[in-house]
Short mmCIF file of C-alpha atoms in Angstrom, two decimals:
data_model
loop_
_atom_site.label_atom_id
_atom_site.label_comp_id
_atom_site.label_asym_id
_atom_site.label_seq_id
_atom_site.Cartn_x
_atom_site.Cartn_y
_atom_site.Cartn_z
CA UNK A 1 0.00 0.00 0.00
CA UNK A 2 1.31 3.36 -1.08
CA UNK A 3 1.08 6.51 1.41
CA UNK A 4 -2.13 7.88 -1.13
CA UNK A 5 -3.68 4.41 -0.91
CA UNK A 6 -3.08 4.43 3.21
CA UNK A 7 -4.80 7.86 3.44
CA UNK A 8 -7.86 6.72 1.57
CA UNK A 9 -8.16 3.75 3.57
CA UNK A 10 -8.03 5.34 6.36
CA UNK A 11 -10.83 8.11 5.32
CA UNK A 12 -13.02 5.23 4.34
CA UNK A 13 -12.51 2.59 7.04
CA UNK A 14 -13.40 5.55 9.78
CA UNK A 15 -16.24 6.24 7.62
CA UNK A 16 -16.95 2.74 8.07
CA UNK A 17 -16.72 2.68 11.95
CA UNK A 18 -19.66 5.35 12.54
CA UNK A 19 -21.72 4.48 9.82
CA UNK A 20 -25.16 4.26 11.63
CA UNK A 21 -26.05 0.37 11.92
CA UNK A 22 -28.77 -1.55 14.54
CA UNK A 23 -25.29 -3.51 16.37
CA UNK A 24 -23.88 -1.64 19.24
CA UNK A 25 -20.33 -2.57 18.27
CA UNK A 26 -19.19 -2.09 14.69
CA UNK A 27 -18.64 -5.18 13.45
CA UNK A 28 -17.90 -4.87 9.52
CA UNK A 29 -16.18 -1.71 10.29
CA UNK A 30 -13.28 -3.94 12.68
CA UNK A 31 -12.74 -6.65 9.49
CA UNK A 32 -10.38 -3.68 7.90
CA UNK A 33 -8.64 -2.43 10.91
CA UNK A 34 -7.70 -5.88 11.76
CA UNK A 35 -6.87 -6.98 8.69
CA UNK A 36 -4.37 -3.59 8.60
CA UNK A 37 -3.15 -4.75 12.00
CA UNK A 38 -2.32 -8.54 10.91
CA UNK A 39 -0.05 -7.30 7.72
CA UNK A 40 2.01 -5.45 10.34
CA UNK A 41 5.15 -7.28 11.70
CA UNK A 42 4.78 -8.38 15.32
CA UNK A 43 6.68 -6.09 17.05
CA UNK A 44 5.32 -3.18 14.80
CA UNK A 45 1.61 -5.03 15.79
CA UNK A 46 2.67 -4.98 19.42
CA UNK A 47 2.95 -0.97 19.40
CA UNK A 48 0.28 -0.62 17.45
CA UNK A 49 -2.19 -2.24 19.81
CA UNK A 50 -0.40 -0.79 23.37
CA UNK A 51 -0.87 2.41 21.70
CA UNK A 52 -4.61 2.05 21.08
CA UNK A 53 -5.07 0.83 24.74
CA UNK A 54 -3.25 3.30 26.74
CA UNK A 55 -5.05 5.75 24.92
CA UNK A 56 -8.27 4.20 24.96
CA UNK A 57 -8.49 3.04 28.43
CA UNK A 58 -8.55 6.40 30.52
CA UNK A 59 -11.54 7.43 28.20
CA UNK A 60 -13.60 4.28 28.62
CA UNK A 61 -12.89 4.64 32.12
CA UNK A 62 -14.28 8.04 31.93
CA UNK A 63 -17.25 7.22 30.12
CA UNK A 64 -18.31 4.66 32.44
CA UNK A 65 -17.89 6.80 35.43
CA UNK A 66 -19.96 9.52 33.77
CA UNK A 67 -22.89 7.68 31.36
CA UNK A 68 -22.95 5.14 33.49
CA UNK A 69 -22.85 5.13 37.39
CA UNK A 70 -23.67 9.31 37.36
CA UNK A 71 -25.37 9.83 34.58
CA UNK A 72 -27.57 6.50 34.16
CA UNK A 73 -28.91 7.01 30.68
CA UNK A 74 -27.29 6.70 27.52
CA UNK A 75 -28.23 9.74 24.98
CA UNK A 76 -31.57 10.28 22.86
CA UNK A 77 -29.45 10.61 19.62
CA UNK A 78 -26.53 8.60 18.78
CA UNK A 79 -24.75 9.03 15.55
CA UNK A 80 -23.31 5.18 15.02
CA UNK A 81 -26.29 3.19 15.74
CA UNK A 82 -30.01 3.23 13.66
CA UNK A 83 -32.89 5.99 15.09
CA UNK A 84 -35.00 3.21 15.91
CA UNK A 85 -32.41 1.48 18.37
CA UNK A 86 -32.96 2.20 22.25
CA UNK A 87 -29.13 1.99 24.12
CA UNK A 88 -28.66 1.79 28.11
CA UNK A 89 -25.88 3.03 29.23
CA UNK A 90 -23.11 0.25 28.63
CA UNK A 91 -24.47 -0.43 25.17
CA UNK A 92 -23.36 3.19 24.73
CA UNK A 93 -20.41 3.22 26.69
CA UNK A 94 -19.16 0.34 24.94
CA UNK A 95 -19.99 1.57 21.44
CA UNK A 96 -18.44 4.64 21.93
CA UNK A 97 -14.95 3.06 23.67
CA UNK A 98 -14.76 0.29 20.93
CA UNK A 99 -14.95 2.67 17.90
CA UNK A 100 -12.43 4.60 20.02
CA UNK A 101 -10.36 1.68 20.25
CA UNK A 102 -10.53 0.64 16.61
CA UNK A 103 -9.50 4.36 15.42
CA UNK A 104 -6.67 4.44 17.76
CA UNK A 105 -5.88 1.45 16.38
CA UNK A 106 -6.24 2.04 12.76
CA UNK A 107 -4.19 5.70 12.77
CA UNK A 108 -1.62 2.92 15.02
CA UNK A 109 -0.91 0.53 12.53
CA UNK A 110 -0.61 3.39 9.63
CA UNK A 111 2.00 5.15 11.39
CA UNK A 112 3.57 1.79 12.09
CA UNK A 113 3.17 0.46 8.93
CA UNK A 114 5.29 3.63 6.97
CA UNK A 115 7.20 4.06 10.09
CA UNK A 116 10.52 1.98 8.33
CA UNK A 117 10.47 5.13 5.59
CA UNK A 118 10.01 8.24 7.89
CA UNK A 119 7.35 10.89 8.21
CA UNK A 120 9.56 13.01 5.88
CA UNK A 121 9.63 10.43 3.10
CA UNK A 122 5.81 9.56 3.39
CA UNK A 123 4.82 13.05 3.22
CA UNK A 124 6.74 13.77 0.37
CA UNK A 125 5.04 11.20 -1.62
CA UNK A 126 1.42 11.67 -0.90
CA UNK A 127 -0.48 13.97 -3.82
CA UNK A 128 -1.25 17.11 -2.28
CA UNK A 129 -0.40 20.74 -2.56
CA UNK A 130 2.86 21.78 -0.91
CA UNK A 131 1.24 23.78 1.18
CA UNK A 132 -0.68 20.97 2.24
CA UNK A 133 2.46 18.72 2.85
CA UNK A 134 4.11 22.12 4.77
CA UNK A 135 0.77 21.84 7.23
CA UNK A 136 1.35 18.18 7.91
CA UNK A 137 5.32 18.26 8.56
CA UNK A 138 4.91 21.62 10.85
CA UNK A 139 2.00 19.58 12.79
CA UNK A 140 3.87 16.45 13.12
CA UNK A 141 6.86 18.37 14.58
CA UNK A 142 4.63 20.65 16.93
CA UNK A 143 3.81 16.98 18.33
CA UNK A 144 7.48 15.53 18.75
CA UNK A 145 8.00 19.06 20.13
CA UNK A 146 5.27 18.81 22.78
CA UNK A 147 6.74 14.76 24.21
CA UNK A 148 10.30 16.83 24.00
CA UNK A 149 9.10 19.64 25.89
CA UNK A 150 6.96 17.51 28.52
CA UNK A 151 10.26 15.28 29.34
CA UNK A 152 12.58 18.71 29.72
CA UNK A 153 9.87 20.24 31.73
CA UNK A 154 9.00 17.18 34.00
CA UNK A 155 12.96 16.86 34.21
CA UNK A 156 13.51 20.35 35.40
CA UNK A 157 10.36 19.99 38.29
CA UNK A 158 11.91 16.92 39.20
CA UNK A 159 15.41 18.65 39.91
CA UNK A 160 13.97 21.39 41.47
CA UNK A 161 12.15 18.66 44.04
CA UNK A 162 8.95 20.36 43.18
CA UNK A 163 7.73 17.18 41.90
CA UNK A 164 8.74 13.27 42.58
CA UNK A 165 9.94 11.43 39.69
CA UNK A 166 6.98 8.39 40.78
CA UNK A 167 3.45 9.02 41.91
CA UNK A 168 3.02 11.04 44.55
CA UNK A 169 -0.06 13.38 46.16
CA UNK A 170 2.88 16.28 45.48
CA UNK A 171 2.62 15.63 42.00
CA UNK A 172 -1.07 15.83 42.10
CA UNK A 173 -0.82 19.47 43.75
CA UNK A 174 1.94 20.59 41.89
CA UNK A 175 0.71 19.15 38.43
CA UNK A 176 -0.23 22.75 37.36
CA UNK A 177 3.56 23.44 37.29
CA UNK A 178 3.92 21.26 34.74
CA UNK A 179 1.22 21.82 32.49
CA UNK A 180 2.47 25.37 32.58
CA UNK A 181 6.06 24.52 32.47
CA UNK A 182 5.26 22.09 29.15
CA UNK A 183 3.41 25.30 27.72
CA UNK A 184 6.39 27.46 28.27
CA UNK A 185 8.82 24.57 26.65
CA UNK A 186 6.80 24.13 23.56
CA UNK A 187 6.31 28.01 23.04
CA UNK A 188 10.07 28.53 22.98
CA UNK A 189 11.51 25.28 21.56
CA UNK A 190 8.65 26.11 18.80
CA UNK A 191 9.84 29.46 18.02
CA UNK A 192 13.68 28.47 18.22
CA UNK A 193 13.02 26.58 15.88
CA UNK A 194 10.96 28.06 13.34
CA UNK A 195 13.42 31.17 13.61
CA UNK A 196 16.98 29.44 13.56
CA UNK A 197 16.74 25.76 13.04
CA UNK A 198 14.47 25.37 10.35
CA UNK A 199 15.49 28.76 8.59
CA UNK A 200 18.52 27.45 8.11
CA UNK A 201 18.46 24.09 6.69
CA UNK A 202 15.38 25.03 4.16
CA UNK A 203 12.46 23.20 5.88
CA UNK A 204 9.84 22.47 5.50
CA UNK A 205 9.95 23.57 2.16
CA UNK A 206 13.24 22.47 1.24
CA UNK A 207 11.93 18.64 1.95
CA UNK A 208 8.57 19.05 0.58
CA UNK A 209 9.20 20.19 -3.03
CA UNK A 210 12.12 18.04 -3.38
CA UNK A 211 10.27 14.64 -2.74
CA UNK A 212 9.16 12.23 -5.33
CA UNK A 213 5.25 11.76 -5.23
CA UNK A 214 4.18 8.02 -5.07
CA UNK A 215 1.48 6.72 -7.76
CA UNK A 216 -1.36 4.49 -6.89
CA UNK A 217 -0.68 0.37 -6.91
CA UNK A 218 -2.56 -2.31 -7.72
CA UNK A 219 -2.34 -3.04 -3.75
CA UNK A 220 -3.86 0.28 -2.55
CA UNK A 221 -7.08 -1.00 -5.35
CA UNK A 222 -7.36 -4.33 -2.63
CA UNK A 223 -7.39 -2.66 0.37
CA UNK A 224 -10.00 -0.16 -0.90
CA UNK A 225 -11.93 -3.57 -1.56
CA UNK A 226 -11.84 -4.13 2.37
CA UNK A 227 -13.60 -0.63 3.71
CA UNK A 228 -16.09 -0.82 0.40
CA UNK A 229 -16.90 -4.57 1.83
CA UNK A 230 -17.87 -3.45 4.99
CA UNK A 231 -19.72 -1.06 4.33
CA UNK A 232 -21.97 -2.87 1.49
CA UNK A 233 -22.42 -5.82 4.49
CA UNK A 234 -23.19 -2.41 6.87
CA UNK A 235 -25.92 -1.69 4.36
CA UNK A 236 -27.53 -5.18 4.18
CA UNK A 237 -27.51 -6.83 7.45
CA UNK A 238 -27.07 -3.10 9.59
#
């Protein structure tokens, strides 16, 4: 699969996972994700699915707490399941978590999947505008900058002793600190380099214009086949 035929996928398949059905759980919309997942080598499948769980978790853990021990009703309108379906509150709970799941999963598994080639080489060959491509590399390094800035920040607290390097009910009320020191990091490490680093080696144009765009394979045509089947079996039997 190229990087155009991953991007499509991935636009359908989510497409796919809240497409409006009678099931609670979407079930033709996990046959692509999975199959995305198995292709993967297992250590590149192992990340892909610790990612989707650590994110996942804390938000199903959430939902419960809120839809279904405070709360006690699941809503009137839902936007993955059929109008005439009635949900309690774990039917909801667990529709919502396992679509989260399966999109955590699914952006996962593409990252891991083009993760051999680089973000630089798989935005270079995608088919969009350079301005586009500039959007996506500036994003993508405002995210590396945040993790950087979190670990110099959380670093720096630590040293201080204004908060523990384990869990502690310091770091719970200290964590402001660090929210604001992580703010602070990223505003100046983002500016350094915009101003210096990235003036001087040419980027993010320099990278972008240079790069050879990918065509379309007869590959990215049979995964397209696996999003397009679920949702035909989503429009019979949902």
């Amino acid at each position: 699969m190229t990087p155009n035929g991953s991007l499509l996928f991935l636009a359908l398949t989510i497409g796919d996972l809240f497409f409006p059905t009678r099931f609670t759980l979407p079930l033709f919309a996990a046959a692509p994700v999975l199959a995305l997942v198995l292709s993967l080598p297992p250590a590149s499948m192992y990340r892909a699915a610790r990612q989707a769980v650590v994110i996942t978790a804390p938000l199903f853990a959430f939902l419960l707490i809120v839809w279904v021990i405070v709360v006690q009703a699941a809503p009137v309108s839902v936007l993955f399941v059929s109008s005439q379906v009635t949900l309690t509150p774990i039917g909801y709970v667990s529709g919502v978590a396992s679509r989260l799941l399966l999109f955590s999963l699914l952006v996962a598994a593409v990252v891991q999947r083009f993760a051999p080639s680089g973000v630089v080489a798989f935005v270079q060959a995608i088919s969009l505008p350079a301005s586009a491509k500039t959007l996506v590399l500036i994003t993508l390094s405002l995210r590396h900058t945040i993790a950087q800035a979190a670990q110099r920040a959380h670093t720096a607290l630590v040293a201080a002793q204004v908060l523990t390097a384990r869990a502690s009910w310091a770091n719970l009320g200290q964590g402001w600190r660090l929210v604001q020191g992580v703010w602070m990091a990223t505003l100046n490490m983002s500016l350094e380099r915009l101003d210096t680093k990235w003036q001087m080696e040419g980027l993010p144009e320099g990278f972008v214009l240079h790069g050879a765009v990918r065509s379309w394979c007869r590959a990215d045509l049979l995964w397209m086949m696996l999003p397009a089947l679920a949702l035909m079996l989503a429009l019979v039997f949902g």
